[in-house]
Amino acid sequence: MTCFMKAHNLVGPQVRKQRYNLGWSQAKLATKLQLKGLDVSREVVAQIEGQIHCVKDRDLPYFAAVFQVEIPALFPEFPKNANLHDTMKRLLRDEVVEAPKIVMKSLQGVAANLVNHSQKYERNGTSPAPADNERGKAGVLNSRVGGNAGDQLL
């Protein structure tokens, strides 16, 4: 299942569209914004376009001036007869999407055991005793065994 992060601005797609239509790179847009007085980097422009950077209303006049458009042109179209709340949820990607569940939860104990054993050996400056190198014992790594990496965990 694909998870989408909630959008932090509405203007990002229009900023990208305006920039693209003018044939500008993100770096060129950042430079033009800087020359107008808005201190942004190319990385911030990319984040704005990706809707992962919040755009303050006080920044909108700079974008409008650089693109030579009115401020409303920076916003998406809102369908006249559509439900405003539903439209905002869609534009802000505000739908609840569950993150994938941990499938192999049963292996957490094995991983903890592996870490605990390795810390014990590191602390004592020792390596596992030959008697500990039995097949099926979690947390013992035998570097002398060749083959696949998975075969080395005994």
XYZ file of C-alpha atoms in Angstrom:
154
model
C 0.000 0.000 0.000
C 1.386 3.415 -0.943
C 1.367 6.063 1.774
C 1.177 9.729 0.892
C 2.301 12.467 3.189
C -0.126 15.250 3.911
C 0.521 18.272 1.708
C 1.783 21.440 3.401
C 0.723 23.915 0.716
C -1.797 24.314 -2.090
C 0.402 26.322 -4.454
C 3.205 23.822 -5.137
C 1.740 22.266 -8.296
C 0.966 25.710 -9.759
C 4.472 26.960 -8.931
C 5.899 23.946 -10.759
C 3.544 24.515 -13.707
C 4.405 28.228 -13.975
C 8.142 27.489 -13.746
C 7.903 24.698 -16.312
C 5.903 26.862 -18.745
C 8.632 29.519 -18.566
C 11.348 26.906 -19.140
C 13.105 27.736 -15.883
C 15.056 25.384 -13.658
C 14.379 25.297 -9.934
C 17.731 27.021 -9.414
C 16.735 29.837 -11.797
C 13.422 30.328 -9.984
C 15.240 30.416 -6.629
C 17.648 33.039 -7.995
C 14.801 35.192 -9.335
C 12.995 34.951 -5.968
C 16.210 35.915 -4.166
C 16.634 38.947 -6.440
C 13.106 40.051 -5.470
C 13.986 39.649 -1.768
C 12.731 36.170 -0.829
C 15.566 34.072 0.594
C 14.958 30.551 -0.764
C 17.258 27.889 -2.146
C 16.737 25.485 -5.027
C 16.036 22.782 -2.440
C 13.240 24.850 -0.891
C 11.732 25.436 -4.345
C 11.756 21.653 -4.887
C 10.075 21.124 -1.508
C 7.438 23.761 -2.283
C 6.692 22.130 -5.625
C 6.468 18.744 -3.911
C 4.105 20.260 -1.328
C 6.340 19.263 1.568
C 7.345 22.829 2.500
C 4.857 25.250 4.012
C 4.411 28.445 1.996
C 3.508 31.487 4.064
C 0.995 33.946 2.691
C 3.626 36.696 2.939
C 5.734 34.753 0.388
C 3.008 34.587 -2.284
C 3.554 38.136 -3.640
C 7.163 37.217 -4.461
C 6.059 34.220 -6.532
C 3.359 36.293 -8.244
C 5.856 39.051 -9.071
C 8.460 36.642 -10.443
C 5.880 34.824 -12.579
C 4.113 38.103 -13.464
C 0.711 36.709 -12.478
C -1.939 37.657 -9.940
C -1.798 35.828 -6.595
C -4.998 33.799 -7.279
C -3.244 32.236 -10.289
C -0.961 30.457 -7.813
C -3.866 28.470 -6.361
C -5.612 25.433 -7.845
C -9.039 25.703 -9.408
C -11.890 25.002 -7.015
C -14.918 23.464 -8.734
C -17.939 25.703 -8.110
C -20.450 22.969 -7.233
C -18.080 20.589 -5.457
C -17.991 20.117 -1.712
C -15.265 22.471 -0.446
C -14.214 20.185 2.411
C -13.814 17.188 0.100
C -11.877 19.297 -2.405
C -9.512 20.534 0.316
C -8.970 16.998 1.605
C -8.100 15.865 -1.921
C -5.750 18.800 -2.595
C -3.995 18.383 0.739
C -3.880 14.591 0.414
C -5.579 14.433 3.785
C -7.056 10.972 3.360
C -6.111 8.597 6.144
C -3.858 5.912 4.733
C -2.641 3.262 7.117
C 1.055 2.474 7.171
C 1.967 -1.103 6.377
C 1.920 -3.426 9.364
C 5.063 -5.191 10.533
C 4.696 -8.605 8.977
C 7.578 -10.392 10.641
C 6.982 -9.274 14.229
C 7.982 -12.726 15.444
C 11.582 -12.016 14.388
C 11.961 -9.036 16.739
C 13.049 -11.308 19.600
C 15.686 -12.973 17.396
C 17.057 -9.567 16.358
C 17.223 -8.400 19.980
C 18.949 -11.652 20.941
C 21.486 -11.144 18.149
C 22.243 -7.601 19.309
C 22.505 -8.628 22.964
C 24.908 -11.478 22.177
C 27.136 -9.300 20.004
C 27.264 -6.586 22.686
C 28.273 -9.185 25.283
C 31.144 -10.400 23.105
C 32.267 -6.868 22.274
C 32.204 -5.878 25.946
C 34.250 -8.922 27.029
C 36.557 -8.812 24.032
C 35.822 -12.448 23.320
C 34.267 -14.433 20.549
C 31.639 -17.127 20.878
C 32.918 -20.371 22.346
C 32.908 -23.362 19.974
C 30.110 -24.937 22.028
C 27.922 -21.896 21.239
C 28.329 -22.472 17.485
C 25.479 -24.963 17.260
C 23.076 -24.716 14.323
C 19.805 -23.068 15.300
C 21.302 -20.878 18.028
C 20.262 -17.296 17.298
C 22.789 -14.528 17.387
C 25.985 -16.420 16.577
C 27.715 -15.295 13.403
C 30.287 -17.665 11.979
C 32.496 -15.814 9.508
C 34.321 -19.027 8.528
C 31.275 -20.384 6.709
C 31.216 -19.611 2.994
C 28.209 -19.346 0.693
C 25.197 -17.089 1.095
C 25.094 -14.415 3.768
C 22.034 -16.085 5.267
C 24.058 -19.293 5.731
C 26.480 -17.471 8.017
C 23.921 -16.933 10.756
C 23.994 -20.129 12.767
